[in-house]
Tab-separated table of C-alpha atoms and ligand atoms in Angstrom:
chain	number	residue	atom	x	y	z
A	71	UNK	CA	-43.143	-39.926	-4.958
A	72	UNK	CA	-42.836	-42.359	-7.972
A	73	UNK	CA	-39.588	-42.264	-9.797
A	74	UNK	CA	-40.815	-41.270	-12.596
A	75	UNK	CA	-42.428	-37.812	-11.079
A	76	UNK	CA	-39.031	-36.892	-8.628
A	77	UNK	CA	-37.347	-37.501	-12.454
A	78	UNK	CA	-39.863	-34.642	-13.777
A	79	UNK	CA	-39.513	-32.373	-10.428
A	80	UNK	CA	-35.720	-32.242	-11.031
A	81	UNK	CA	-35.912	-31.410	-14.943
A	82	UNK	CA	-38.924	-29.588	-15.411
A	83	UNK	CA	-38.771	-26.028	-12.917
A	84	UNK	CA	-40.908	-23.072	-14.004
A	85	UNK	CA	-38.487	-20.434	-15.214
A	86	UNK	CA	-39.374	-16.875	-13.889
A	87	UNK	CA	-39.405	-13.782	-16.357
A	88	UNK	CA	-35.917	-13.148	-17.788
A	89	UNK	CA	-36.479	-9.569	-15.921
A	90	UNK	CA	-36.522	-11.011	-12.275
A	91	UNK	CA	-33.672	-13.295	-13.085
A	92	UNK	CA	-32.086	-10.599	-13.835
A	93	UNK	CA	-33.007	-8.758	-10.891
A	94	UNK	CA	-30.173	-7.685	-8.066
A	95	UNK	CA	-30.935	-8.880	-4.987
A	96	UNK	CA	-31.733	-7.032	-2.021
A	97	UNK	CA	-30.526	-8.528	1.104
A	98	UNK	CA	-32.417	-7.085	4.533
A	99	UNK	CA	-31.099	-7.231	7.811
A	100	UNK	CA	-29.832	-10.765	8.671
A	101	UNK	CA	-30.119	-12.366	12.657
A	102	UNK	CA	-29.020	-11.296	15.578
A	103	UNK	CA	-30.104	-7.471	15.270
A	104	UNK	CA	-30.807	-7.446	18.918
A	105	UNK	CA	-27.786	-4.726	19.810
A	106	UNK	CA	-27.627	-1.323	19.013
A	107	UNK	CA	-28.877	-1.013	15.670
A	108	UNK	CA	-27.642	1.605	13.486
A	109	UNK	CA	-27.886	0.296	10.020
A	110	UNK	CA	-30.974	0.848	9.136
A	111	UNK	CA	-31.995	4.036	10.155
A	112	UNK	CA	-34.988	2.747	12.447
A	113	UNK	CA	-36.052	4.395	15.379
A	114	UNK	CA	-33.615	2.572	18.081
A	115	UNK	CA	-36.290	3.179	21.241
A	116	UNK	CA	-39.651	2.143	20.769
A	117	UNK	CA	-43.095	3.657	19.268
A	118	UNK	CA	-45.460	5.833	21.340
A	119	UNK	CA	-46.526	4.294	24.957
A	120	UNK	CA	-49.862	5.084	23.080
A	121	UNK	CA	-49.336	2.472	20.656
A	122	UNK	CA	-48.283	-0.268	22.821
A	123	UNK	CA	-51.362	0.355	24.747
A	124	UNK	CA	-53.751	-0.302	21.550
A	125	UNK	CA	-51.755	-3.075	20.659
A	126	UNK	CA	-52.124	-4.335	24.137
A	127	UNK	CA	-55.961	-4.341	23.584
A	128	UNK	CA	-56.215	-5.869	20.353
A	129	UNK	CA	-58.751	-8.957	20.715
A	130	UNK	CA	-58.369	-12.357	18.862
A	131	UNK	CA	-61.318	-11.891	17.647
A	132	UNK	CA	-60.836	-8.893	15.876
A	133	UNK	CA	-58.029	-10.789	13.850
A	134	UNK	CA	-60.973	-12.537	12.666
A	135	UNK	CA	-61.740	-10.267	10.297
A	136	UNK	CA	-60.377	-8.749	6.967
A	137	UNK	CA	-58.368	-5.360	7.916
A	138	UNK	CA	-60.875	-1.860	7.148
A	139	UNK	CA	-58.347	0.975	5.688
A	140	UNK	CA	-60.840	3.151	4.597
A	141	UNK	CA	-61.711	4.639	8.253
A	142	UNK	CA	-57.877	4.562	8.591
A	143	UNK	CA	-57.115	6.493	5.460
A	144	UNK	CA	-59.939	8.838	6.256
A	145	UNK	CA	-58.012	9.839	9.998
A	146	UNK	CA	-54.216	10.444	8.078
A	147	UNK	CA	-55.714	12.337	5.397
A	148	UNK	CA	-56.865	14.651	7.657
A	149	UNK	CA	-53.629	14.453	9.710
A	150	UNK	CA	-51.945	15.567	6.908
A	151	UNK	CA	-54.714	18.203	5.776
A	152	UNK	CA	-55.608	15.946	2.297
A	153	UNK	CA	-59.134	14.861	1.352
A	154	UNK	CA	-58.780	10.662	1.473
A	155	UNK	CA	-58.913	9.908	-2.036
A	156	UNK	CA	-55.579	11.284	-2.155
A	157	UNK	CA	-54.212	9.167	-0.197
A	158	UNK	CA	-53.603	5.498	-0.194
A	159	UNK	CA	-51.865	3.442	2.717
A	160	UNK	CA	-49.566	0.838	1.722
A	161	UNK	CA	-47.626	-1.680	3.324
A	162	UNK	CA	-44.624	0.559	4.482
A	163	UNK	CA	-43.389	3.173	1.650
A	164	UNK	CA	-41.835	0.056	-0.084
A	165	UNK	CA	-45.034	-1.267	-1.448
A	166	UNK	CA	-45.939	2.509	-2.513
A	167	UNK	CA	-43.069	2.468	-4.432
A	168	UNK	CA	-44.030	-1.273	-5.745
A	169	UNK	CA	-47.406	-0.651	-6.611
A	170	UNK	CA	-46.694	3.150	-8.561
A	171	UNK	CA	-43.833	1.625	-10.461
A	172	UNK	CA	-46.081	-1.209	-11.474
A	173	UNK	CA	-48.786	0.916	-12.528
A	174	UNK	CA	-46.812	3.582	-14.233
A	175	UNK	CA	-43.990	2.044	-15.910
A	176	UNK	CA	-43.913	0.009	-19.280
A	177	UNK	CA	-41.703	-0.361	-22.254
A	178	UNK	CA	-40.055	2.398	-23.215
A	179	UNK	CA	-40.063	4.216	-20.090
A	180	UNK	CA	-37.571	5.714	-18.104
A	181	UNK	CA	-37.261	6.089	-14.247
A	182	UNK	CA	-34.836	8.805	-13.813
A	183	UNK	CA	-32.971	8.328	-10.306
A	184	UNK	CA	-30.789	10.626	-8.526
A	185	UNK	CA	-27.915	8.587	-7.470
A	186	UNK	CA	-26.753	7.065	-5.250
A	187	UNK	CA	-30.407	6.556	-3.624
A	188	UNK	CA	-32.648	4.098	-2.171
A	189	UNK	CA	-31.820	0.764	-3.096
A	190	UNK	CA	-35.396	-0.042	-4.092
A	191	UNK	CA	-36.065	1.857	-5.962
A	192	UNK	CA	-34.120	0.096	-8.923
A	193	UNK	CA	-34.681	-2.924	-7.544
A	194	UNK	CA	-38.767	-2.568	-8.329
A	195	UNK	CA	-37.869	-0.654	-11.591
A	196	UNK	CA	-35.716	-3.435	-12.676
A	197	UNK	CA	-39.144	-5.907	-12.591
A	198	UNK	CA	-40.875	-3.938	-15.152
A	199	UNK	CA	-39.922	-3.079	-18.675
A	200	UNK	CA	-38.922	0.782	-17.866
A	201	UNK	CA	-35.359	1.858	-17.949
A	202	UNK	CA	-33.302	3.505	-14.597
A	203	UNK	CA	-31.382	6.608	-15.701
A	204	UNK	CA	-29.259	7.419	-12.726
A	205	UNK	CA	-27.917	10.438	-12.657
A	206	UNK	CA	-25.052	10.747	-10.472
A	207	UNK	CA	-23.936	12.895	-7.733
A	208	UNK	CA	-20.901	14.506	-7.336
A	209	UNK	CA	-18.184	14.017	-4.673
A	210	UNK	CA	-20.087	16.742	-2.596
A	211	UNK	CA	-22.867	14.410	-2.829
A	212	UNK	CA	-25.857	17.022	-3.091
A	213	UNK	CA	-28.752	16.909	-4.707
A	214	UNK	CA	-27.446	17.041	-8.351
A	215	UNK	CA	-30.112	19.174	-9.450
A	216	UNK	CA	-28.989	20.611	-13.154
A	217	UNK	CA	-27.755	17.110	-14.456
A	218	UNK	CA	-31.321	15.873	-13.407
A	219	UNK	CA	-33.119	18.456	-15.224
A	220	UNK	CA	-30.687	17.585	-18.200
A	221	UNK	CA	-32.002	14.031	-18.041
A	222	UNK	CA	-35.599	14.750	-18.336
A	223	UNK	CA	-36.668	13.120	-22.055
A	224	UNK	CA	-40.223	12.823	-23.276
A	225	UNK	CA	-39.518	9.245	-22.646
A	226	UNK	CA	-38.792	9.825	-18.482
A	227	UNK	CA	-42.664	8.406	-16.708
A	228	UNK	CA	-41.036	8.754	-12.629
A	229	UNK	CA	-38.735	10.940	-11.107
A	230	UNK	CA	-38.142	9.708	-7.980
A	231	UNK	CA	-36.440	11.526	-5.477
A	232	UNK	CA	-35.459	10.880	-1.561
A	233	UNK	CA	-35.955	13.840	0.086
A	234	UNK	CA	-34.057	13.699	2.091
A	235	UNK	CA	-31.986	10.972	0.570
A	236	UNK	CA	-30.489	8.090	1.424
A	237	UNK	CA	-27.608	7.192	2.382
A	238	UNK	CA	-26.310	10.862	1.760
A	239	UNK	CA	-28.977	12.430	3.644
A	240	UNK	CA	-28.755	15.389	1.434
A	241	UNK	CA	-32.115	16.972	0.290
A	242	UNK	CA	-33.192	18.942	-2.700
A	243	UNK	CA	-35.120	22.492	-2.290
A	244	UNK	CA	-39.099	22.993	-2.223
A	245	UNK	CA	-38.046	25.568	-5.279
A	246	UNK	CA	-35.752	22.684	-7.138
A	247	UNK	CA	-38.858	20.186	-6.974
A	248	UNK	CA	-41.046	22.251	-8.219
A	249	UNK	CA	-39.200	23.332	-11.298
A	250	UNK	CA	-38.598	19.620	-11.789
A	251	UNK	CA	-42.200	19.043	-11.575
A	252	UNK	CA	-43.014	21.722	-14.733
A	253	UNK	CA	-40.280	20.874	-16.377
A	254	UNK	CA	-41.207	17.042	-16.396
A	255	UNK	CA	-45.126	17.245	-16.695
A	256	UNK	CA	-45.555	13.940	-18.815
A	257	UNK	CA	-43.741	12.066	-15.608
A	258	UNK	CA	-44.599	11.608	-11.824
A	259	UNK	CA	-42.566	12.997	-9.124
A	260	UNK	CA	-42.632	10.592	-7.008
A	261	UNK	CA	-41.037	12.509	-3.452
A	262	UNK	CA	-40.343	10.228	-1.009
A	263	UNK	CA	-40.240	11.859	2.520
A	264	UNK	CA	-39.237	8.568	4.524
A	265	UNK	CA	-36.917	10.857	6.930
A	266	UNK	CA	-39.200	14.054	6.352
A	267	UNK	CA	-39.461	14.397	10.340
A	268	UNK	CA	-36.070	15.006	10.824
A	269	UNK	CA	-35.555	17.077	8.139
A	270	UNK	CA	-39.198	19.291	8.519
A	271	UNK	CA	-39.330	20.409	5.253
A	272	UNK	CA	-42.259	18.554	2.805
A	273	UNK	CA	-44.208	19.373	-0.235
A	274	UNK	CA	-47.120	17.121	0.631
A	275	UNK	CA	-49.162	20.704	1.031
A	276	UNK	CA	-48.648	20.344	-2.456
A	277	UNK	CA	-50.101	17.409	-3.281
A	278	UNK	CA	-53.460	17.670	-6.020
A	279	UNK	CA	-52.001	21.590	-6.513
A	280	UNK	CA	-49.096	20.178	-8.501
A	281	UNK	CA	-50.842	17.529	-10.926
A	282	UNK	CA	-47.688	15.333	-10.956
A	283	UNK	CA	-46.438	15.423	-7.458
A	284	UNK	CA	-46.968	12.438	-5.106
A	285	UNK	CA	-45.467	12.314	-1.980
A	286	UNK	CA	-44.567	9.508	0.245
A	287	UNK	CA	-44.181	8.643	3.755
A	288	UNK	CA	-43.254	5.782	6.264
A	289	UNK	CA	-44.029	5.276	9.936
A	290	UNK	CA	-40.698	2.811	10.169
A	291	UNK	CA	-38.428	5.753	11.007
A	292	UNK	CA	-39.495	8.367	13.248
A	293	UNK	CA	-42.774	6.762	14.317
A	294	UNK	CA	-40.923	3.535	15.221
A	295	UNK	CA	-43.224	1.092	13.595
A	296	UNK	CA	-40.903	-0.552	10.971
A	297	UNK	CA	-42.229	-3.798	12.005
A	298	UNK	CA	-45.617	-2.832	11.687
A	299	UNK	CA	-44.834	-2.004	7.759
A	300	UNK	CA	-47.049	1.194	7.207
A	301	UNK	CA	-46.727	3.702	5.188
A	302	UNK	CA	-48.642	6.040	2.627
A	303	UNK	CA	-48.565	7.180	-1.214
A	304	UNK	CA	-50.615	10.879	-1.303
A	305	UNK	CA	-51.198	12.498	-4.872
A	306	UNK	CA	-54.024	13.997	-6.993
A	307	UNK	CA	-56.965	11.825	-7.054
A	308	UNK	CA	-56.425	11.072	-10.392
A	309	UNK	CA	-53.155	9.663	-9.554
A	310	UNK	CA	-53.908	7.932	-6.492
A	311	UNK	CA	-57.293	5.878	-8.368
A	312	UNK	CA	-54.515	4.160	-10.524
A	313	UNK	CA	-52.141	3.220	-7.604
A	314	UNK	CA	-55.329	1.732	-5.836
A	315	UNK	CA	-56.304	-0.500	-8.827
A	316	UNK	CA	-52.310	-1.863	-8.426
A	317	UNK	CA	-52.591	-2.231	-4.515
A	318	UNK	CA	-54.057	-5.393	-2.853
A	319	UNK	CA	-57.065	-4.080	-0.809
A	320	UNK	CA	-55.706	-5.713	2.466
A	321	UNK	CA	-52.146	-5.084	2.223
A	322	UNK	CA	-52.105	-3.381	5.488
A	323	UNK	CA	-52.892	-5.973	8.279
A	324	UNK	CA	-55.894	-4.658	11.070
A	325	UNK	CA	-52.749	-4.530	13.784
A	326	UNK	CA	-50.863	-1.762	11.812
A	327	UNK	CA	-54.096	-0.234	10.784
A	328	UNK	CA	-55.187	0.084	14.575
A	329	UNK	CA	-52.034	1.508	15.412
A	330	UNK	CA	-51.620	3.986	13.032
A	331	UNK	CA	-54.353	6.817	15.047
A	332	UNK	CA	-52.710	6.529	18.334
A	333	UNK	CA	-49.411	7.092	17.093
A	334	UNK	CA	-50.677	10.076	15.051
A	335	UNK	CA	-51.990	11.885	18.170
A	336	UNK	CA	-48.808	10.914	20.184
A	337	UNK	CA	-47.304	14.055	18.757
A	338	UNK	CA	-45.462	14.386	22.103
A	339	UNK	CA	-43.867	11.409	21.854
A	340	UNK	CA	-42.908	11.927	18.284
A	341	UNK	CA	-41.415	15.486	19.172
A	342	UNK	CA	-39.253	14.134	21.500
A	343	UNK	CA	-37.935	11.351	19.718
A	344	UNK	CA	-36.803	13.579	16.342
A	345	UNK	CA	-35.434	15.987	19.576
A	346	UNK	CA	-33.296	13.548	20.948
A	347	UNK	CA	-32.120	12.535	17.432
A	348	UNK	CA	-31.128	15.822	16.132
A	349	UNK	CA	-29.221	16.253	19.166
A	350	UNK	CA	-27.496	13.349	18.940
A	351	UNK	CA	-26.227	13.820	15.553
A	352	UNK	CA	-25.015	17.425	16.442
A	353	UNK	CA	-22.964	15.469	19.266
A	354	UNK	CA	-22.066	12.731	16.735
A	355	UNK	CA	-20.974	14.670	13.815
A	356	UNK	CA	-18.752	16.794	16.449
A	357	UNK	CA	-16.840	13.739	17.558
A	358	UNK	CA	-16.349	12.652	14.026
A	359	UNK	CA	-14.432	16.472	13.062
A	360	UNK	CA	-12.719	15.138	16.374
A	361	UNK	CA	-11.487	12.075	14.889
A	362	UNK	CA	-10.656	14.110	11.844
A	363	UNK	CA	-12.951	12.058	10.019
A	364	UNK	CA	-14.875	13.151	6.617
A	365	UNK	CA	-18.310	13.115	6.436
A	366	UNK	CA	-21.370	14.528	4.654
A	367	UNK	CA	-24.055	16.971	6.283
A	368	UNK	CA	-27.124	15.414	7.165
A	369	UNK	CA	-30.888	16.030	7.086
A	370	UNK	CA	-31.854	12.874	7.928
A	371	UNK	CA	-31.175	10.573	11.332
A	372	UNK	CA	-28.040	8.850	9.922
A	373	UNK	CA	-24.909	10.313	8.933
A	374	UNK	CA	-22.393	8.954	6.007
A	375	UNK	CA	-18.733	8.807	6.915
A	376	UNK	CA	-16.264	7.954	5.116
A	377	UNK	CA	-13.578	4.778	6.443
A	378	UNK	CA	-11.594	3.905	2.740
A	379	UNK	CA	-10.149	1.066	2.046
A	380	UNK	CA	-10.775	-0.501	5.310
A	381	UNK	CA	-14.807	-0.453	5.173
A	382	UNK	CA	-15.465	-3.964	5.633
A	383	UNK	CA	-13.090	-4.454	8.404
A	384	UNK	CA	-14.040	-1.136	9.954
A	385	UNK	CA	-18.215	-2.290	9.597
A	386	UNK	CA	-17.047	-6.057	11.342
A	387	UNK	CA	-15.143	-4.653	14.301
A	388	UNK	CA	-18.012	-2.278	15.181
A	389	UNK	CA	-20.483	-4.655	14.875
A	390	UNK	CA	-18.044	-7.133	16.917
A	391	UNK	CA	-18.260	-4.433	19.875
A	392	UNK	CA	-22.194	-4.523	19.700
A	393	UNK	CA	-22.517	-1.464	16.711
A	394	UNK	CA	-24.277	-2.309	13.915
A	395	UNK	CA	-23.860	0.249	11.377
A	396	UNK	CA	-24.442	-0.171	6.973
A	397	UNK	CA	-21.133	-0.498	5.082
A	398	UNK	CA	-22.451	1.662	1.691
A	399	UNK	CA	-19.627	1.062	-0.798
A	400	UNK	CA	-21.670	-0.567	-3.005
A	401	UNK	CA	-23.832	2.693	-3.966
A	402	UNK	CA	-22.399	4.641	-7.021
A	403	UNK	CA	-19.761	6.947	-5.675
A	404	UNK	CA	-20.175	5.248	-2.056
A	405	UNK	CA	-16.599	3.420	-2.118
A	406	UNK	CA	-15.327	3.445	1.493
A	407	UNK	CA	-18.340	5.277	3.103
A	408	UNK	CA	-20.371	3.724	5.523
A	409	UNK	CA	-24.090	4.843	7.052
A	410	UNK	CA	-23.950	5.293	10.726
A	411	UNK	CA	-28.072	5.722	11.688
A	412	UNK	CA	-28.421	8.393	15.162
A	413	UNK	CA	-30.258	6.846	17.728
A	414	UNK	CA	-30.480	8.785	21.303
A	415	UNK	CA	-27.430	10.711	22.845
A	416	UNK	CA	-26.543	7.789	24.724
A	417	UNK	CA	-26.686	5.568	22.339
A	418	UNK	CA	-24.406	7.706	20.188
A	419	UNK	CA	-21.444	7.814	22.827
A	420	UNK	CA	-21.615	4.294	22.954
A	421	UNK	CA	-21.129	3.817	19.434
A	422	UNK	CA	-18.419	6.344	19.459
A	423	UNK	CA	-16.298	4.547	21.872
A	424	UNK	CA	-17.169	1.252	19.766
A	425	UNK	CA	-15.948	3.989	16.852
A	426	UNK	CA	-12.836	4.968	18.212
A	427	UNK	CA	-11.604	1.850	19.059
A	428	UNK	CA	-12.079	0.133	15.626
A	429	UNK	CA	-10.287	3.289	13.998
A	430	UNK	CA	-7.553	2.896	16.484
A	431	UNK	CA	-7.377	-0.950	15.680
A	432	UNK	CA	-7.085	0.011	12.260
A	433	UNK	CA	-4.717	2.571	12.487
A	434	UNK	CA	-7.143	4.808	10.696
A	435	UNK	CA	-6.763	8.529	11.507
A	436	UNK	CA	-7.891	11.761	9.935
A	437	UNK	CA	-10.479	9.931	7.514
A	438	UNK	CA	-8.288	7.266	6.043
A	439	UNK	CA	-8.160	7.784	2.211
B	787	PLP	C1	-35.785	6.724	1.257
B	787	PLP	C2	-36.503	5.542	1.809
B	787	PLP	N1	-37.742	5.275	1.386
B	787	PLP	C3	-38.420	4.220	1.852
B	787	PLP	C4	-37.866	3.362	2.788
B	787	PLP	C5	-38.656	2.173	3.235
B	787	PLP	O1	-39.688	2.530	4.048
B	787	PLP	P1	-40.719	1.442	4.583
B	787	PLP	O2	-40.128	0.816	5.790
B	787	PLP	O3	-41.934	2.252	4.884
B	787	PLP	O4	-40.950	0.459	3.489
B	787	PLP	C6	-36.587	3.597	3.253
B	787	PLP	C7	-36.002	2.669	4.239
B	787	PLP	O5	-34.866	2.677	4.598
B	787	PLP	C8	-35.877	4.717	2.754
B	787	PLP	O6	-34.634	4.960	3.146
């Protein structure tokens, strides 16, 4: 490089818009996740036998070729009982939420947000010109259903709502939804229903009934295929055709794509999975009352606990003794609480003897306040 053009490269940079500057950052998972991870609410076994077998078969030559999600979106719209123009798939439920933001949201907008929820969802709101109204749980951290309804304007375009949410794993009723809906015509309700197979309740039977209702759903959690990054946006057709003019036609790779109809039949596998995990937190949230310590009732696979003060500390020891869990006090109304995700029975007692120790190493007893 001349002089005079490393002189230019070091003066002249491109300056982003002044809304991603002033985006907050989201940082994922860093290195050495290869313990027992319970931070972010994966599944912490593996993905149907099925699916490793298709995988297994995958050709080179087949990568050859630009991924098909029409056949694909045909098969999970009849999984799920919808006709396949309701449906989009999406590069995991994150790019759902990317792609309906970006096509619904402008100037003058407001996303009205539950708090404290998924982290992305500000984070994608925050790139467009729309406003976030959270509205804020209380200490009980449920689904804080009347101050929502109170925060509908003519101005709110998305309501989005974890159902259940994260990181309280508290949900919100079929009946509260639905009253949000009608009261909120002018706006999407956008119903996420990441952890909808542990929970088992969903409105996507809804979906093209209510004209404002889409629903959401991953394959990272239950399904085990968080690496795979799949997920779908469902909603009336009329929805759904603006989403799809938003989402790059190949943003779900032919790999995740063949996957996706094995692991839909493996509803053995599935079953036994959300099983194990729903009897794991029934064993985990009874050693927690055993410690003494506080925490919230779950819907979800992960349970939120509260440490106090000692969060940080408490999140490094148990990661020190192989535990990864999600330190949460960050999230409005989160201070001191941390996110421990339920993996199998096993798994659990393991991270409650990790658990024990680091509240006995820092003197913590009876929920530490
Ligand atoms: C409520 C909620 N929605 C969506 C996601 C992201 O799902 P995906 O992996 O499909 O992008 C998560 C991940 O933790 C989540 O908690």
């Amino acid at each position: 490089m001349t002089k005079l053009a490393s002189e230019a490269t070091k003066t002249i940079v491109p300056i982003p818009r002044a809304r991603v500057q002033a985006m907050p950052e989201y940082h994922p998972p860093l290195g050495c996740r290869d313990t027992l991870r319970l931070d972010f609410n994966e599944n912490t076994v593996a993905c149907s036998p099925k699916v490793r077998d298709v995988l297994g078969r995958i050709s080179a030559g087949s990568l050859t070729r630009y991924p098909e999600r029409t056949p694909v979106e045909a098969i999970v719209a009849a999984h799920l009982g919808l006709q396949p123009a309701q449906l989009a798939l999406t590069n995991g439920v994150d790019e759902a939420i990317h792609v309906l933001f970006e096509a619904f949201l402008e100037e003058g907008d407001e996303l009205l947000l539950p708090v404290p929820t998924y982290t992305m969802y500000e984070i994608y709101a925050s790139a467009t010109d729309a406003r976030t109204v959270a509205v804020q749980a209380g200490d009980d951290l449920k689904f804080p259903f009347g101050p929502l309804l109170a925060a509908i304007t003519p101005r709110t375009k998305i309501i989005a709502i974890a159902n259940p949410n994260s990181p309280s794993g508290s949900a919100a009723t079929r009946a509260q939804l639905l009253e949000i809906a009608t009261r909120a015509p002018h706006a999407v309700l956008l119903v996420d229903e990441a952890y909808f197979h542990f929970f088992g309740e969903t409105t996507i039977d809804l979906v093209g009934i209510i004209p404002n209702l889409m629903v959401a759903r991953t394959f990272s959690k239950a399904y085990g295929l968080a690496g795979l990054r799949l997920g779908l946006l469902a909603g009336p057709v009329e929805l759904v055709c603006w989403v799809r003019r938003v989402l790059s036609p190949y943003s779900v790779n032919s790999l995740a794509l063949a996957c996706l109809p094995p692991a839909l039949e493996d509803a053995a596998y599935l079953d036994w999975y959300v099983a194990e995990v729903l009897a794991a937190r029934t064993e985990f949230e009874g050693a927690l009352d055993q410690a003494g310590v506080r925490h919230w009732p779950s819907r979800a696979n992960f349970v939120l606990i509260e440490i106090g003060a000692q969060h940080k500390e408490f999140t490094r020891l148990m990661s020190a003794a192989g535990v990864l869990v999600r330190d949460r006090s960050s999230d409005p109304g989160c201070d001191g609480r941390v996110r421990i995700t339920i993996g199998t029975r096993e798994q659990m007692r393991q991270a409650v003897v990790a658990f024990n120790e680091a509240l006995a190493t820092l003197k913590i007893k009876g929920g530490a306040l």
